[in-house]
Amino acid sequence: MREASPSRLTQNPDVPSRQRLTIVLAGHVDHGKSTIVGRLLHDLGRLPDGKIDELRSTCERRRIAFEWAFVTDALQAERAQGVTIDAGHIWLHDPKRDTVLIDAPGHHQFIRNMVSGAAMGDAALLILDARESLCEQARRHAYLLHLIGIRQVAAVINKMDLVDFNQEAYDNLAEELTRYLFRIGLTASVVVPTVGPDGDNIVQRSNRMDWYKGPTLLEAMDTFAPLPSASRYSLRMRVQDVYRDGEKRIIAGRISAGRLNLGDEIMISPSNTTASVLSLESWQPNGGTAPTTAEAGQSVGLTINKPLFVARGDLISHTLDLPFETHAFTANIFWFSETPLVEGRTFTIKFCCLETKATVKSIVHVFDLDAGESRPGEQVPRNGLAQIKIYSHSLLAIDAFDKDPEGGRFMMTDGHAVLGGGTLTLDGLLDMRPAATPKSQNISTISHHVTAEERTRRNGCRGAIFWLTGLSGAGKSTIAMGAENALFHLGYPIYVLDGDNLRHGLNADLGFSPEDRVENIRRAGEVAALFANAGMIVITAFISPYLSERQRVRTMAKETPFHEIYIRADIQTCEERDPKGLYARARKGEIAEFTGISAPYEEPVEADLTIDTQDLSPDDSIEMLVDYIRAQVAVSD
């Protein structure tokens, strides 16, 4: 931690009851961030007595020129190389509030450090060099501020002495910056011209730039306000672990948003179980009284009134305003790895203490730093910015970044290597919770007396689900019915659940809206799981266009083997076949929400089997499926 001495601004890191403002200093290396901070502390008389003399003496011994940046650049490597490596935190205090200045590193090699520092900010100062146009790194930092969610921004055009205090040079760069910020959704409240080493317009107004009539840097900082307390959001607490203390099971975690009270009814997601809070647990020195409430920013333990299974990474909320449950989401990301990010890349994704495997389903667009615009792209380069669609291998309980700023951020890792990170959005996606949560409360699970092993011995094969997915016209029903006929005559207990057949009965009340499609597949998945639990081989033939709904069926199956079979054929091939005349009608607008035309189809990321009906005949396709099923359900003697 870096120091600043008492007076108008003083070091004061441990005053939790006071208002706190965090300001990030961002900008390219050598544009003067650390120098400005050092000069700011000096001009306010807030450095310890003798500090400047000590630094001057050190510089003389090393035979280097004195730099104001040395006031904050405490690391030996920083002084040796003249760059900020770590994100330095300077605690400041005045009668109104505590202020933390985060001096974020500007060099592109330390972009991770800049992001981690900026992630904590309420506001930002973007520092530019008056001699340069808006460089790539400054553009990147500006976009990262936008991505992280910082909306209070002031800009500083530093080193005005090196352009002879020229107003035209200032106006041109300020206009270029303003246009760029507007394109990415930011606005600079003020653009201050400064000379860092001399202190011009930092605390005192400069008489060398009398053409500038705006506020000084200190006055601009005074206009920033802390973000609203996270306690005002809905309750979110990610479970870190579950501990035993005698007979107690204490669920521990950190509250990222909202407030938790003794006796509250809570929902544990994604298991969708409810309970009441019996106690709040925290370490109390000298036997103090246990708390009755806890709020955002606090780590706490709690006990509940039911013996529920709770796992690390589960999300606790109140029973109203629940988090989103999904396998897929869209994210705005920054990519650190030297290896470009491409579609199909799998990595570990981390939301606080929740970790799971995830795969890039598609790259929506890559951000062009020079143009300040998004463009189509097939890969994201190192230090690149992009919007991508991510498919999680397990069901997630999450919130969009604008609803839970802390919980809506994530990292992408591979082992101990951090590959990137970003913020998520859930626009246009369906919440899987409504279909997954029972409305009846007074229900329980009844156990069968016949075991799965006994059914396997009786049938001579394992029960399993073989879920055929693909576009209309790809050949799902043809292959499913052909495989059923072949396997039945070989003595296997088998049945086909076909999408059209179920819509004549069980799902007759459903249409083709996104919500009805989800419910259609949920019902089909439940029926398939019941058949498979009874020891039968179940083949399904459903378009089932969404990755998340197919993953949910896999989750429904639980102990029953689930195999995703992709019946692949491109849209042109399917339209040429058009066995039911549906594509022609959809092209005329007679069928709304038709998959492949006016509704999306999400191809499997890692299908258990792919049957390409563009290359294979129907008989060969059926034989391929039959051989696969027989191998999967076979049991040894």
PDB file of C-alpha atoms in Angstrom, residues 503-637:
ATOM      1  CA  ARG A 503     -47.481 -32.325 -30.671  1.00  0.00           C
ATOM      2  CA  HIS A 504     -50.634 -34.294 -31.520  1.00  0.00           C
ATOM      3  CA  GLY A 505     -51.068 -35.221 -27.856  1.00  0.00           C
ATOM      4  CA  LEU A 506     -48.876 -34.372 -24.871  1.00  0.00           C
ATOM      5  CA  ASN A 507     -47.684 -31.091 -26.412  1.00  0.00           C
ATOM      6  CA  ALA A 508     -50.814 -30.198 -28.382  1.00  0.00           C
ATOM      7  CA  ASP A 509     -51.201 -26.989 -26.352  1.00  0.00           C
ATOM      8  CA  LEU A 510     -47.798 -25.609 -27.393  1.00  0.00           C
ATOM      9  CA  GLY A 511     -46.894 -23.395 -30.308  1.00  0.00           C
ATOM     10  CA  PHE A 512     -43.484 -22.462 -31.706  1.00  0.00           C
ATOM     11  CA  SER A 513     -42.563 -19.374 -29.722  1.00  0.00           C
ATOM     12  CA  PRO A 514     -39.153 -19.567 -27.992  1.00  0.00           C
ATOM     13  CA  GLU A 515     -40.919 -20.171 -24.664  1.00  0.00           C
ATOM     14  CA  ASP A 516     -43.125 -22.929 -26.096  1.00  0.00           C
ATOM     15  CA  ARG A 517     -40.144 -24.575 -27.775  1.00  0.00           C
ATOM     16  CA  VAL A 518     -38.384 -24.766 -24.415  1.00  0.00           C
ATOM     17  CA  GLU A 519     -41.444 -26.273 -22.736  1.00  0.00           C
ATOM     18  CA  ASN A 520     -41.899 -28.709 -25.628  1.00  0.00           C
ATOM     19  CA  ILE A 521     -38.404 -30.068 -25.150  1.00  0.00           C
ATOM     20  CA  ARG A 522     -38.691 -30.065 -21.354  1.00  0.00           C
ATOM     21  CA  ARG A 523     -41.767 -32.313 -21.514  1.00  0.00           C
ATOM     22  CA  ALA A 524     -40.186 -34.563 -24.117  1.00  0.00           C
ATOM     23  CA  GLY A 525     -37.037 -34.819 -22.033  1.00  0.00           C
ATOM     24  CA  GLU A 526     -38.982 -35.801 -18.915  1.00  0.00           C
ATOM     25  CA  VAL A 527     -40.839 -38.526 -20.850  1.00  0.00           C
ATOM     26  CA  ALA A 528     -37.593 -39.784 -22.395  1.00  0.00           C
ATOM     27  CA  ALA A 529     -35.967 -39.947 -18.953  1.00  0.00           C
ATOM     28  CA  LEU A 530     -38.912 -41.977 -17.585  1.00  0.00           C
ATOM     29  CA  PHE A 531     -38.695 -44.446 -20.506  1.00  0.00           C
ATOM     30  CA  ALA A 532     -34.927 -44.801 -20.061  1.00  0.00           C
ATOM     31  CA  ASN A 533     -35.264 -45.237 -16.279  1.00  0.00           C
ATOM     32  CA  ALA A 534     -37.672 -48.083 -17.035  1.00  0.00           C
ATOM     33  CA  GLY A 535     -34.800 -49.780 -18.870  1.00  0.00           C
ATOM     34  CA  MET A 536     -35.804 -48.950 -22.434  1.00  0.00           C
ATOM     35  CA  ILE A 537     -33.778 -47.548 -25.299  1.00  0.00           C
ATOM     36  CA  VAL A 538     -35.316 -44.215 -26.277  1.00  0.00           C
ATOM     37  CA  ILE A 539     -34.648 -42.495 -29.591  1.00  0.00           C
ATOM     38  CA  THR A 540     -35.978 -38.962 -29.943  1.00  0.00           C
ATOM     39  CA  ALA A 541     -36.400 -36.935 -33.120  1.00  0.00           C
ATOM     40  CA  PHE A 542     -36.691 -33.226 -32.262  1.00  0.00           C
ATOM     41  CA  ILE A 543     -35.189 -30.166 -33.887  1.00  0.00           C
ATOM     42  CA  SER A 544     -34.462 -28.919 -30.301  1.00  0.00           C
ATOM     43  CA  PRO A 545     -32.687 -25.837 -31.642  1.00  0.00           C
ATOM     44  CA  TYR A 546     -31.135 -24.484 -28.433  1.00  0.00           C
ATOM     45  CA  LEU A 547     -27.913 -25.734 -26.847  1.00  0.00           C
ATOM     46  CA  SER A 548     -29.233 -24.913 -23.389  1.00  0.00           C
ATOM     47  CA  GLU A 549     -32.398 -26.995 -23.705  1.00  0.00           C
ATOM     48  CA  ARG A 550     -30.487 -30.056 -24.923  1.00  0.00           C
ATOM     49  CA  GLN A 551     -28.095 -29.669 -22.025  1.00  0.00           C
ATOM     50  CA  ARG A 552     -31.043 -29.458 -19.656  1.00  0.00           C
ATOM     51  CA  VAL A 553     -32.394 -32.768 -20.965  1.00  0.00           C
ATOM     52  CA  ARG A 554     -28.954 -34.266 -20.334  1.00  0.00           C
ATOM     53  CA  THR A 555     -29.234 -32.950 -16.771  1.00  0.00           C
ATOM     54  CA  MET A 556     -32.769 -34.390 -16.398  1.00  0.00           C
ATOM     55  CA  ALA A 557     -31.508 -37.836 -17.353  1.00  0.00           C
ATOM     56  CA  LYS A 558     -29.266 -37.845 -14.235  1.00  0.00           C
ATOM     57  CA  GLU A 559     -27.999 -41.433 -13.900  1.00  0.00           C
ATOM     58  CA  THR A 560     -29.382 -42.491 -17.303  1.00  0.00           C
ATOM     59  CA  PRO A 561     -26.888 -42.346 -20.215  1.00  0.00           C
ATOM     60  CA  PHE A 562     -27.697 -39.474 -22.594  1.00  0.00           C
ATOM     61  CA  HIS A 563     -26.254 -39.332 -26.108  1.00  0.00           C
ATOM     62  CA  GLU A 564     -26.589 -36.248 -28.316  1.00  0.00           C
ATOM     63  CA  ILE A 565     -26.760 -37.312 -31.985  1.00  0.00           C
ATOM     64  CA  TYR A 566     -26.328 -34.540 -34.534  1.00  0.00           C
ATOM     65  CA  ILE A 567     -28.135 -35.277 -37.815  1.00  0.00           C
ATOM     66  CA  ARG A 568     -26.223 -32.802 -39.926  1.00  0.00           C
ATOM     67  CA  ALA A 569     -27.374 -31.241 -43.178  1.00  0.00           C
ATOM     68  CA  ASP A 570     -27.028 -27.610 -44.201  1.00  0.00           C
ATOM     69  CA  ILE A 571     -29.990 -25.338 -44.766  1.00  0.00           C
ATOM     70  CA  GLN A 572     -29.684 -25.519 -48.565  1.00  0.00           C
ATOM     71  CA  THR A 573     -29.850 -29.345 -48.546  1.00  0.00           C
ATOM     72  CA  CYS A 574     -32.828 -29.330 -46.181  1.00  0.00           C
ATOM     73  CA  GLU A 575     -34.683 -26.808 -48.337  1.00  0.00           C
ATOM     74  CA  GLU A 576     -34.064 -28.902 -51.439  1.00  0.00           C
ATOM     75  CA  ARG A 577     -35.576 -31.909 -49.688  1.00  0.00           C
ATOM     76  CA  ASP A 578     -38.377 -30.012 -47.890  1.00  0.00           C
ATOM     77  CA  PRO A 579     -40.406 -33.227 -47.377  1.00  0.00           C
ATOM     78  CA  LYS A 580     -43.276 -31.410 -45.648  1.00  0.00           C
ATOM     79  CA  GLY A 581     -43.226 -28.208 -47.733  1.00  0.00           C
ATOM     80  CA  LEU A 582     -42.451 -26.182 -44.618  1.00  0.00           C
ATOM     81  CA  TYR A 583     -39.466 -24.221 -45.915  1.00  0.00           C
ATOM     82  CA  ALA A 584     -41.427 -22.930 -48.880  1.00  0.00           C
ATOM     83  CA  ARG A 585     -44.211 -21.758 -46.579  1.00  0.00           C
ATOM     84  CA  ALA A 586     -41.726 -20.189 -44.164  1.00  0.00           C
ATOM     85  CA  ARG A 587     -40.075 -18.270 -47.031  1.00  0.00           C
ATOM     86  CA  LYS A 588     -43.498 -16.865 -47.922  1.00  0.00           C
ATOM     87  CA  GLY A 589     -44.024 -15.752 -44.315  1.00  0.00           C
ATOM     88  CA  GLU A 590     -46.811 -18.267 -43.721  1.00  0.00           C
ATOM     89  CA  ILE A 591     -44.945 -19.914 -40.795  1.00  0.00           C
ATOM     90  CA  ALA A 592     -43.499 -17.707 -38.085  1.00  0.00           C
ATOM     91  CA  GLU A 593     -40.510 -18.686 -35.924  1.00  0.00           C
ATOM     92  CA  PHE A 594     -39.352 -21.391 -38.349  1.00  0.00           C
ATOM     93  CA  THR A 595     -35.957 -22.837 -37.431  1.00  0.00           C
ATOM     94  CA  GLY A 596     -33.244 -21.972 -39.924  1.00  0.00           C
ATOM     95  CA  ILE A 597     -35.312 -19.215 -41.557  1.00  0.00           C
ATOM     96  CA  SER A 598     -36.791 -16.909 -38.920  1.00  0.00           C
ATOM     97  CA  ALA A 599     -35.584 -18.692 -35.770  1.00  0.00           C
ATOM     98  CA  PRO A 600     -32.048 -19.815 -34.847  1.00  0.00           C
ATOM     99  CA  TYR A 601     -30.575 -23.303 -34.709  1.00  0.00           C
ATOM    100  CA  GLU A 602     -27.565 -23.789 -32.426  1.00  0.00           C
ATOM    101  CA  GLU A 603     -25.390 -26.651 -33.623  1.00  0.00           C
ATOM    102  CA  PRO A 604     -24.006 -29.069 -31.010  1.00  0.00           C
ATOM    103  CA  VAL A 605     -20.623 -28.090 -29.629  1.00  0.00           C
ATOM    104  CA  GLU A 606     -19.468 -31.648 -28.895  1.00  0.00           C
ATOM    105  CA  ALA A 607     -22.013 -34.164 -30.186  1.00  0.00           C
ATOM    106  CA  ASP A 608     -21.549 -37.773 -29.099  1.00  0.00           C
ATOM    107  CA  LEU A 609     -22.172 -38.853 -32.701  1.00  0.00           C
ATOM    108  CA  THR A 610     -22.542 -36.890 -35.939  1.00  0.00           C
ATOM    109  CA  ILE A 611     -24.365 -38.406 -38.915  1.00  0.00           C
ATOM    110  CA  ASP A 612     -23.879 -36.313 -42.035  1.00  0.00           C
ATOM    111  CA  THR A 613     -26.888 -37.006 -44.239  1.00  0.00           C
ATOM    112  CA  GLN A 614     -25.489 -34.852 -47.029  1.00  0.00           C
ATOM    113  CA  ASP A 615     -22.916 -37.584 -47.682  1.00  0.00           C
ATOM    114  CA  LEU A 616     -24.623 -40.721 -46.338  1.00  0.00           C
ATOM    115  CA  SER A 617     -27.651 -42.519 -47.776  1.00  0.00           C
ATOM    116  CA  PRO A 618     -30.650 -43.157 -45.473  1.00  0.00           C
ATOM    117  CA  ASP A 619     -29.699 -46.839 -45.147  1.00  0.00           C
ATOM    118  CA  ASP A 620     -26.091 -46.037 -44.272  1.00  0.00           C
ATOM    119  CA  SER A 621     -27.240 -43.405 -41.778  1.00  0.00           C
ATOM    120  CA  ILE A 622     -29.593 -45.888 -40.096  1.00  0.00           C
ATOM    121  CA  GLU A 623     -26.873 -48.522 -39.945  1.00  0.00           C
ATOM    122  CA  MET A 624     -24.449 -46.035 -38.398  1.00  0.00           C
ATOM    123  CA  LEU A 625     -26.947 -45.182 -35.641  1.00  0.00           C
ATOM    124  CA  VAL A 626     -27.851 -48.819 -34.990  1.00  0.00           C
ATOM    125  CA  ASP A 627     -24.204 -49.811 -34.615  1.00  0.00           C
ATOM    126  CA  TYR A 628     -23.594 -46.912 -32.230  1.00  0.00           C
ATOM    127  CA  ILE A 629     -26.644 -47.725 -30.070  1.00  0.00           C
ATOM    128  CA  ARG A 630     -25.777 -51.411 -29.817  1.00  0.00           C
ATOM    129  CA  ALA A 631     -22.241 -50.554 -28.661  1.00  0.00           C
ATOM    130  CA  GLN A 632     -23.514 -48.125 -26.022  1.00  0.00           C
ATOM    131  CA  VAL A 633     -26.238 -50.299 -24.446  1.00  0.00           C
ATOM    132  CA  ALA A 634     -24.367 -53.605 -24.503  1.00  0.00           C
ATOM    133  CA  VAL A 635     -23.686 -55.318 -21.188  1.00  0.00           C
ATOM    134  CA  SER A 636     -21.056 -57.952 -20.443  1.00  0.00           C
ATOM    135  CA  ASP A 637     -22.028 -61.518 -19.564  1.00  0.00           C
TER     136      ASP A 637
END
